Short mmCIF file of C-alpha atoms in Angstrom, two decimals:
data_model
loop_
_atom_site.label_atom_id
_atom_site.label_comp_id
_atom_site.label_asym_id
_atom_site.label_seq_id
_atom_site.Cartn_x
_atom_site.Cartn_y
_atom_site.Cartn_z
CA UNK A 16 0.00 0.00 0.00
CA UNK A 17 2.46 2.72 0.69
CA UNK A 18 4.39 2.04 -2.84
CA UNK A 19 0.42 2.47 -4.32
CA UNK A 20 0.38 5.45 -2.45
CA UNK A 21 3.62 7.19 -3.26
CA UNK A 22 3.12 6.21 -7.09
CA UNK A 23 -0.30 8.06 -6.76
CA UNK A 24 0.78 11.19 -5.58
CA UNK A 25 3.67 11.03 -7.59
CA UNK A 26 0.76 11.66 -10.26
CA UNK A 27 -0.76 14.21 -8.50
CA UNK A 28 -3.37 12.71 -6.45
CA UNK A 29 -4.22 13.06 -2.87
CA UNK A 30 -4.69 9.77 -1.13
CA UNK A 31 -4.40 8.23 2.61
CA UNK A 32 -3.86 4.77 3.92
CA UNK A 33 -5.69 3.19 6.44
CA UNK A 34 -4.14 0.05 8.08
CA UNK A 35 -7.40 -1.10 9.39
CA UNK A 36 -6.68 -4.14 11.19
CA UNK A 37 -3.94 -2.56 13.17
CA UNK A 38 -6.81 -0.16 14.20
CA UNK A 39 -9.33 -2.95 14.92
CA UNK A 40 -7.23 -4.48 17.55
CA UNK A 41 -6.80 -1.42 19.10
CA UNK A 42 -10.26 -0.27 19.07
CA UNK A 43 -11.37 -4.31 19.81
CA UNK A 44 -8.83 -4.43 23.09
CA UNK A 45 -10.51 -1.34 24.71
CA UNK A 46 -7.76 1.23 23.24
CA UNK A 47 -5.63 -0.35 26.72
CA UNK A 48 -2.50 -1.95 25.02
CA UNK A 49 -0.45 -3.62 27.13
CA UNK A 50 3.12 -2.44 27.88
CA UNK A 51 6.27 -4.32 26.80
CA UNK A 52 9.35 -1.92 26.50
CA UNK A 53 12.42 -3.63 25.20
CA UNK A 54 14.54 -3.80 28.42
CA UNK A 55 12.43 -5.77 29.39
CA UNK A 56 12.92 -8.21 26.44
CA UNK A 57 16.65 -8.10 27.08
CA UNK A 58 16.51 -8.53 30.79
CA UNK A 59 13.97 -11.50 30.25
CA UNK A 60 12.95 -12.63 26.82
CA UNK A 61 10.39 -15.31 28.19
CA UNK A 62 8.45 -12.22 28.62
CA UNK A 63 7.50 -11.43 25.47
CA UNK A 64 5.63 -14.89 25.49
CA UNK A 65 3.79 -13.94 28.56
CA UNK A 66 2.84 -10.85 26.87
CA UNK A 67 1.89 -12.42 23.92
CA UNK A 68 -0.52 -14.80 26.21
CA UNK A 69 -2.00 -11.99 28.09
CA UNK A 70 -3.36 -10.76 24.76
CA UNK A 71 -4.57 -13.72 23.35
CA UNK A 72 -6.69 -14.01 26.68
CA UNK A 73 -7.82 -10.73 26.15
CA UNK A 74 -8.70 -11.24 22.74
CA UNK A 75 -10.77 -14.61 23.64
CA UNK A 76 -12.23 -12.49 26.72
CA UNK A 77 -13.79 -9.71 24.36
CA UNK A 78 -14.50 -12.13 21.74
CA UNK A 79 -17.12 -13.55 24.20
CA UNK A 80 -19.26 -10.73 23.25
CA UNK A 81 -20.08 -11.50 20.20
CA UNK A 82 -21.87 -14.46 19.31
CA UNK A 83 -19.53 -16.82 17.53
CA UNK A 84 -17.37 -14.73 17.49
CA UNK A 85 -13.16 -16.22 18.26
CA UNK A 86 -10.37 -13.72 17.28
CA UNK A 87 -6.74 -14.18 18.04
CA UNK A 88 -3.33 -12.68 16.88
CA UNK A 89 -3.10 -14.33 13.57
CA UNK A 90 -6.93 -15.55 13.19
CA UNK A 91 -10.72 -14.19 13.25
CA UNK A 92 -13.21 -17.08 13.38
CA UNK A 93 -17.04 -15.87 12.90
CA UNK A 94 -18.32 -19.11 13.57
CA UNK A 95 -21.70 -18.66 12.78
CA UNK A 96 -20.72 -17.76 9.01
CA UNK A 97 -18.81 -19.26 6.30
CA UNK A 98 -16.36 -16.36 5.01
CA UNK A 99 -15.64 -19.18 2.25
CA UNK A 100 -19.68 -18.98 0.91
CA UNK A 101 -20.75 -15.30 -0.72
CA UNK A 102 -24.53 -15.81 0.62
CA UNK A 103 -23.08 -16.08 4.69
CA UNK A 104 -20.80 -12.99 4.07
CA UNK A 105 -23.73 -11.20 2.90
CA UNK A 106 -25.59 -12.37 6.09
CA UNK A 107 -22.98 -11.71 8.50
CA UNK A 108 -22.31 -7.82 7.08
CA UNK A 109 -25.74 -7.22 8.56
CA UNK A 110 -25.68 -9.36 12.37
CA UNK A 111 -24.07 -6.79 15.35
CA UNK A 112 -24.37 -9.64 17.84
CA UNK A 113 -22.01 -11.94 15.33
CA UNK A 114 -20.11 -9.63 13.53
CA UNK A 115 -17.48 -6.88 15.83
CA UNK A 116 -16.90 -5.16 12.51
CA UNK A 117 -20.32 -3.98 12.01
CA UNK A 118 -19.60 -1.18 15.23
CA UNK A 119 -15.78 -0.75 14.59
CA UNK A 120 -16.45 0.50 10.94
CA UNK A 121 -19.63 2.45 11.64
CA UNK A 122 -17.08 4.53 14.07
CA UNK A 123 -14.45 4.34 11.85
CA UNK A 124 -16.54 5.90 8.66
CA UNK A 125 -17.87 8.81 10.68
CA UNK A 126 -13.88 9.60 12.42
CA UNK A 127 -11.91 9.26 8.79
CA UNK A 128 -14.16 9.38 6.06
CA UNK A 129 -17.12 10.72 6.25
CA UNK A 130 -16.17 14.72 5.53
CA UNK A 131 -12.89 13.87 3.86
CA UNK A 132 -14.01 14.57 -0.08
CA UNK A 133 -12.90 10.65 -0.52
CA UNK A 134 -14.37 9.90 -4.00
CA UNK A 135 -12.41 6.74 -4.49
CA UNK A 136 -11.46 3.77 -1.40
CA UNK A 137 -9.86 0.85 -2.43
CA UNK A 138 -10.28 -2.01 0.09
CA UNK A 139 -6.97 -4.75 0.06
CA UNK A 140 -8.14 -8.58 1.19
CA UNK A 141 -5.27 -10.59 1.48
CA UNK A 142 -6.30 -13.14 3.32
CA UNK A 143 -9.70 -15.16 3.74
CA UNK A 144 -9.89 -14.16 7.65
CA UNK A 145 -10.68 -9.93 5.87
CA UNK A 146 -13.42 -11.58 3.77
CA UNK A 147 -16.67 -10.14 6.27
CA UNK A 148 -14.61 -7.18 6.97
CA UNK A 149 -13.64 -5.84 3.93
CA UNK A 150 -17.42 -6.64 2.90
CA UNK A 151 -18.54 -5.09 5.83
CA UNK A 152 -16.61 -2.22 5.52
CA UNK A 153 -17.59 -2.09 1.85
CA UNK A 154 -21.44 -2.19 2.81
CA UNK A 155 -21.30 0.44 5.92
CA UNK A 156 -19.44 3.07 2.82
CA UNK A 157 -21.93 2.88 0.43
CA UNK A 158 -24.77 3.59 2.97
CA UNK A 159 -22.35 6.30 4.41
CA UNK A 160 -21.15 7.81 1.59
CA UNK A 161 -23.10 6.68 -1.55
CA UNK A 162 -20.99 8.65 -4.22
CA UNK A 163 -17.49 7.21 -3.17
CA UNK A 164 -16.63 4.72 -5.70
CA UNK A 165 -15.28 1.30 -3.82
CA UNK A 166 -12.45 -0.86 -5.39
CA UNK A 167 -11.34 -4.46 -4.02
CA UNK A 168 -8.18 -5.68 -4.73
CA UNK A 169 -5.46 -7.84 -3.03
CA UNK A 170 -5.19 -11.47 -3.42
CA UNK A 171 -8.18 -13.44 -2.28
CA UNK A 172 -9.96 -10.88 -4.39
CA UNK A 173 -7.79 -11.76 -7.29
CA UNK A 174 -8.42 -15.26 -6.53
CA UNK A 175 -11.71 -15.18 -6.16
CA UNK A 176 -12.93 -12.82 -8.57
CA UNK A 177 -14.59 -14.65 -10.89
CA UNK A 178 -16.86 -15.96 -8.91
CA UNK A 179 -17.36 -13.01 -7.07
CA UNK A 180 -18.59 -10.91 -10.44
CA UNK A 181 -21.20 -13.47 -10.79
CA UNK A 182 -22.77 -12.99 -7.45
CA UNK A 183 -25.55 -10.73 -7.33
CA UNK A 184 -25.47 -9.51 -4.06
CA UNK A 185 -22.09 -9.23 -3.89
CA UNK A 186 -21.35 -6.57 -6.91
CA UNK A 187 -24.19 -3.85 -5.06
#
């Protein structure tokens, strides 16, 4: 994203990137990171595993509000809904008791887009865990700002994009 970027304004347009999942933990763990400076690394480097626990646990312990709902460092599980099958994305962009992403993004829109004069946002899904939040994000935008014109791209999209052209619900 940031060589996209640069090459952009290199051809005179304005553009800003978003690292959205970096945001979602934050927002997800209460803003409250915990603390790990690196002296503390170097004076005990087991700690960086207990540190790495204590946010899993906190991750599970939030996750518990939402119904089906298991998200670690390096996963998201929505059990409830198949990321893998179009018609339970489109179902899961719509539950708030399943689906965290519903409330991140609807905060999210109003703090850094809404206002801004975006007319283009380009959503990257790399990997099939972003599936129900990139769509989710996708479907809060165009109900937020109707006039913005929304690109996917990354590679499950590229992957999956044939299949995801011939889904009706999916291209509104």
């Amino acid at each position: 994203l940031p060589l996209l970027k640069g090459k952009l304004e290199a051809e005179g347009f304005s553009c800003r990137v978003i690292v959205s999942n970096i945001l979602f933990y934050n927002w997800f763990l209460g803003g409250k990171e915990p603390q790990l400076c690196v002296e503390e690394v170097y004076d005990n480097p087991l700690k960086i595993l207990s540190y790495y626990g204590d946010i899993e646990k906190r991750l599970w312990k939030k996750s518990q509000e939402y119904e089906g709902l298991d998200v670690g460092l390096r996963y998201m599980n929505m059990a409830k809904y198949d990321r893998t099958e179009f018609d339970s994305v489109l179902e899961a962009i719509e539950d708030a008791r399943a689906n965290p992403f519903i409330e991140y993004y609807d905060q999210l829109i109003d703090e850094e887009f809404v206002g801004s004069g975006a007319k283009l946002i380009a959503i990257a899904v790399t990997f099939q865990d972003q599936i129900i939040s990139a769509f989710t994000l996708a479907s809060l935008l165009r109900k937020k700002m109707p006039k913005a014109k929304i690109v996917f791209g990354g590679q499950m999209i590229t992957r999956c994009y044939t299949t995801l052209i011939e889904h009706d619900g999916l291209r509104q």
